[in-house]
């Protein structure tokens, strides 16, 4: 499914998504899954930045 | 908390391994190589293939509560992010209150909108300074 053309507004419902991750704590790979966050009653903060090997 | 760029998880590993400044950073590092997630939040830049500095807070019900986007050359203030995150947690428990701009942590003055406060916000905040709100 393609992402919606207009970005999500504050107050709107965020569609569930899953992305691959690197986990510094375990030095392994993992997943970040919004549905799992919601099921666990957890808040989520997404912190986008331009690219690795640049300043964040 | 998950950090996201268009790099893959493999590049994240390489960067985390080589950059000593990241040694203390323990957040999950998310991979968005197609920009699909960045597009959903309006931060993916088709022209450059990079992602703008966007921060988004989502509550446990999946609702987007905060959105902040900076251009490439302006970094974010983590204290302000934590202030907004704490305020969200507080307001999810105290749904009839509002956190004013100077609110920093639980115990700071909040506002409870109502007819008596219309045109009297200053007085309401001053009154709480004298009698700190019970937490």
Tab-separated table of C-alpha atoms in Angstrom:
chain	number	residue	atom	x	y	z
A	1	UNK	CA	0.000	0.000	0.000
A	2	UNK	CA	1.302	3.452	-0.848
A	3	UNK	CA	1.670	6.051	1.871
A	4	UNK	CA	-1.032	8.751	1.868
A	5	UNK	CA	-0.210	11.758	-0.306
A	6	UNK	CA	-0.823	14.332	2.407
A	7	UNK	CA	1.190	13.948	5.614
A	8	UNK	CA	-0.466	13.027	8.883
A	9	UNK	CA	-1.855	15.919	10.869
A	10	UNK	CA	-1.653	16.260	14.646
A	11	UNK	CA	-4.612	14.479	16.203
A	12	UNK	CA	-4.967	12.019	13.361
A	13	UNK	CA	-4.659	8.251	13.627
A	14	UNK	CA	-1.266	6.865	12.591
A	15	UNK	CA	-1.572	3.745	10.407
A	16	UNK	CA	0.279	0.722	11.773
A	17	UNK	CA	3.764	0.216	10.337
A	18	UNK	CA	6.844	-1.900	10.895
A	19	UNK	CA	10.481	-1.018	10.123
A	20	UNK	CA	13.766	-2.890	10.533
A	21	UNK	CA	16.080	-1.610	13.238
A	22	UNK	CA	19.591	-1.831	14.562
A	23	UNK	CA	19.503	-2.231	18.356
A	24	UNK	CA	22.563	-0.679	20.026
A	25	UNK	CA	21.615	-2.308	23.361
A	26	UNK	CA	21.973	-5.838	22.021
A	27	UNK	CA	24.205	-5.014	19.017
A	28	UNK	CA	21.704	-6.960	16.902
A	29	UNK	CA	18.902	-6.325	14.438
A	30	UNK	CA	15.240	-6.010	15.328
A	31	UNK	CA	11.903	-4.483	14.343
A	32	UNK	CA	9.942	-1.451	15.469
A	33	UNK	CA	6.235	-2.192	15.157
A	34	UNK	CA	3.607	0.426	15.989
A	35	UNK	CA	0.875	-2.165	16.592
A	36	UNK	CA	3.141	-3.866	19.160
A	37	UNK	CA	3.807	-0.517	20.855
A	38	UNK	CA	0.071	0.113	21.104
A	39	UNK	CA	-0.619	-3.432	22.362
A	40	UNK	CA	1.983	-2.859	25.105
A	41	UNK	CA	0.394	0.473	26.104
A	42	UNK	CA	3.586	2.325	25.156
A	43	UNK	CA	4.097	5.809	23.730
A	44	UNK	CA	6.253	6.120	20.600
A	45	UNK	CA	8.613	8.920	19.596
A	46	UNK	CA	9.852	8.937	15.996
A	47	UNK	CA	13.020	10.987	15.511
A	48	UNK	CA	13.810	11.468	11.806
A	49	UNK	CA	17.208	12.804	10.672
A	50	UNK	CA	18.759	13.262	7.213
A	51	UNK	CA	21.387	10.503	7.051
A	52	UNK	CA	23.940	8.430	8.960
A	53	UNK	CA	27.511	9.743	9.053
A	54	UNK	CA	26.297	13.330	9.351
A	55	UNK	CA	25.647	15.335	12.507
A	56	UNK	CA	22.260	14.656	14.086
B	1	UNK	CA	11.948	6.139	21.021
B	2	UNK	CA	13.225	5.159	17.610
B	3	UNK	CA	15.492	7.225	15.381
B	4	UNK	CA	14.812	6.973	11.632
B	5	UNK	CA	16.732	7.778	8.448
B	6	UNK	CA	16.774	6.369	4.916
B	7	UNK	CA	19.803	4.258	5.752
B	8	UNK	CA	19.446	0.512	6.247
B	9	UNK	CA	19.930	-1.198	9.602
B	10	UNK	CA	23.322	-2.373	8.309
B	11	UNK	CA	24.523	1.192	7.775
B	12	UNK	CA	23.140	2.084	11.217
B	13	UNK	CA	25.294	-0.686	12.699
B	14	UNK	CA	28.389	0.531	10.848
B	15	UNK	CA	27.816	4.142	11.881
B	16	UNK	CA	27.121	3.242	15.512
B	17	UNK	CA	30.244	1.063	15.582
B	18	UNK	CA	32.559	3.701	14.081
B	19	UNK	CA	31.271	6.995	15.517
B	20	UNK	CA	32.458	7.402	19.106
B	21	UNK	CA	29.948	10.207	19.707
B	22	UNK	CA	27.204	7.564	19.451
B	23	UNK	CA	28.679	5.250	22.071
B	24	UNK	CA	26.154	6.383	24.692
B	25	UNK	CA	23.152	6.430	22.338
B	26	UNK	CA	21.021	3.355	23.008
B	27	UNK	CA	17.832	4.126	21.057
B	28	UNK	CA	16.586	1.732	18.395
B	29	UNK	CA	17.770	2.931	14.973
B	30	UNK	CA	15.046	2.478	12.368
B	31	UNK	CA	15.621	1.887	8.648
B	32	UNK	CA	13.419	3.622	6.083
B	33	UNK	CA	15.370	2.979	2.839
B	34	UNK	CA	12.352	3.568	0.567
B	35	UNK	CA	11.258	6.742	2.381
B	36	UNK	CA	7.784	5.249	2.838
B	37	UNK	CA	7.578	6.113	6.527
B	38	UNK	CA	9.114	9.555	5.947
B	39	UNK	CA	6.496	10.275	3.270
B	40	UNK	CA	3.719	9.256	5.656
B	41	UNK	CA	4.907	11.959	8.063
B	42	UNK	CA	5.719	14.507	5.341
B	43	UNK	CA	9.468	14.646	6.074
B	44	UNK	CA	10.882	12.718	3.095
B	45	UNK	CA	12.494	15.051	0.551
B	46	UNK	CA	12.132	13.598	-2.974
B	47	UNK	CA	14.602	16.124	-4.343
B	48	UNK	CA	17.515	15.069	-2.129
B	49	UNK	CA	16.490	11.570	-1.056
B	50	UNK	CA	17.079	12.694	2.535
B	51	UNK	CA	14.735	13.137	5.478
B	52	UNK	CA	14.033	16.426	7.236
B	53	UNK	CA	14.533	16.675	11.002
B	54	UNK	CA	11.050	15.649	12.119
B	55	UNK	CA	9.963	14.531	15.586
B	56	UNK	CA	6.592	12.868	16.185
B	57	UNK	CA	4.982	11.708	19.441
B	58	UNK	CA	2.339	8.967	19.142
B	59	UNK	CA	0.149	7.949	22.093
B	60	UNK	CA	-0.603	4.310	23.012
B	61	UNK	CA	-3.886	4.579	21.078
B	62	UNK	CA	-1.979	5.367	17.876
B	63	UNK	CA	-2.924	9.042	17.735
B	64	UNK	CA	-0.335	11.615	16.599
B	65	UNK	CA	-0.003	14.102	19.488
B	66	UNK	CA	2.954	16.274	18.425
B	67	UNK	CA	4.708	17.132	15.219
B	68	UNK	CA	7.863	19.206	14.828
B	69	UNK	CA	9.835	19.541	11.585
B	70	UNK	CA	13.081	21.479	11.165
B	71	UNK	CA	15.060	22.095	7.978
B	72	UNK	CA	18.394	20.256	7.569
B	73	UNK	CA	20.522	22.980	9.125
B	74	UNK	CA	18.682	23.385	12.443
B	75	UNK	CA	19.119	20.864	15.237
B	76	UNK	CA	16.435	20.020	17.761
B	77	UNK	CA	16.265	20.860	21.444
B	78	UNK	CA	15.987	17.585	23.369
B	79	UNK	CA	14.857	19.424	26.532
B	80	UNK	CA	11.854	20.728	24.586
B	81	UNK	CA	11.115	17.246	23.241
B	82	UNK	CA	11.184	15.835	26.785
B	83	UNK	CA	9.003	18.724	28.024
B	84	UNK	CA	6.397	17.912	25.396
B	85	UNK	CA	6.632	14.179	26.092
B	86	UNK	CA	6.187	14.700	29.861
B	87	UNK	CA	3.284	17.082	29.207
B	88	UNK	CA	1.619	14.447	27.013
B	89	UNK	CA	1.948	11.817	29.744
B	90	UNK	CA	0.561	14.233	32.326
B	91	UNK	CA	-2.340	15.350	30.120
B	92	UNK	CA	-3.286	11.766	29.309
B	93	UNK	CA	-4.027	11.374	33.047
B	94	UNK	CA	-5.463	14.886	33.650
B	95	UNK	CA	-7.660	15.245	30.615
B	96	UNK	CA	-9.443	18.426	31.779
B	97	UNK	CA	-6.221	20.408	32.256
B	98	UNK	CA	-3.900	22.202	29.859
B	99	UNK	CA	-0.134	22.680	30.107
B	100	UNK	CA	0.938	26.279	29.397
B	101	UNK	CA	4.133	27.171	27.529
B	102	UNK	CA	6.258	27.411	30.673
B	103	UNK	CA	5.127	24.017	32.065
B	104	UNK	CA	8.160	21.784	32.578
B	105	UNK	CA	7.255	18.957	34.926
B	106	UNK	CA	4.540	17.575	37.193
B	107	UNK	CA	3.773	20.076	39.950
B	108	UNK	CA	4.115	23.099	37.649
B	109	UNK	CA	1.063	25.292	37.166
B	110	UNK	CA	-1.545	24.024	34.712
B	111	UNK	CA	-4.722	25.620	33.432
B	112	UNK	CA	-8.229	24.210	33.679
B	113	UNK	CA	-10.270	25.967	30.998
B	114	UNK	CA	-13.678	27.234	32.092
B	115	UNK	CA	-15.838	30.359	31.990
B	116	UNK	CA	-14.116	31.907	35.017
B	117	UNK	CA	-10.751	31.791	33.246
B	118	UNK	CA	-11.792	33.700	30.129
B	119	UNK	CA	-9.649	36.847	30.164
B	120	UNK	CA	-8.163	35.775	33.538
B	121	UNK	CA	-5.332	33.428	32.553
B	122	UNK	CA	-2.752	35.681	34.226
B	123	UNK	CA	-4.657	35.639	37.531
B	124	UNK	CA	-5.091	31.850	37.343
B	125	UNK	CA	-1.346	31.281	36.893
B	126	UNK	CA	-0.465	33.797	39.638
B	127	UNK	CA	-2.859	32.088	42.081
B	128	UNK	CA	-1.129	28.721	41.495
B	129	UNK	CA	2.278	30.265	42.178
B	130	UNK	CA	1.049	31.150	45.664
B	131	UNK	CA	-0.617	27.762	46.206
B	132	UNK	CA	1.291	25.143	44.228
B	133	UNK	CA	-0.978	22.618	42.556
B	134	UNK	CA	-1.288	19.277	44.353
B	135	UNK	CA	0.178	16.400	42.374
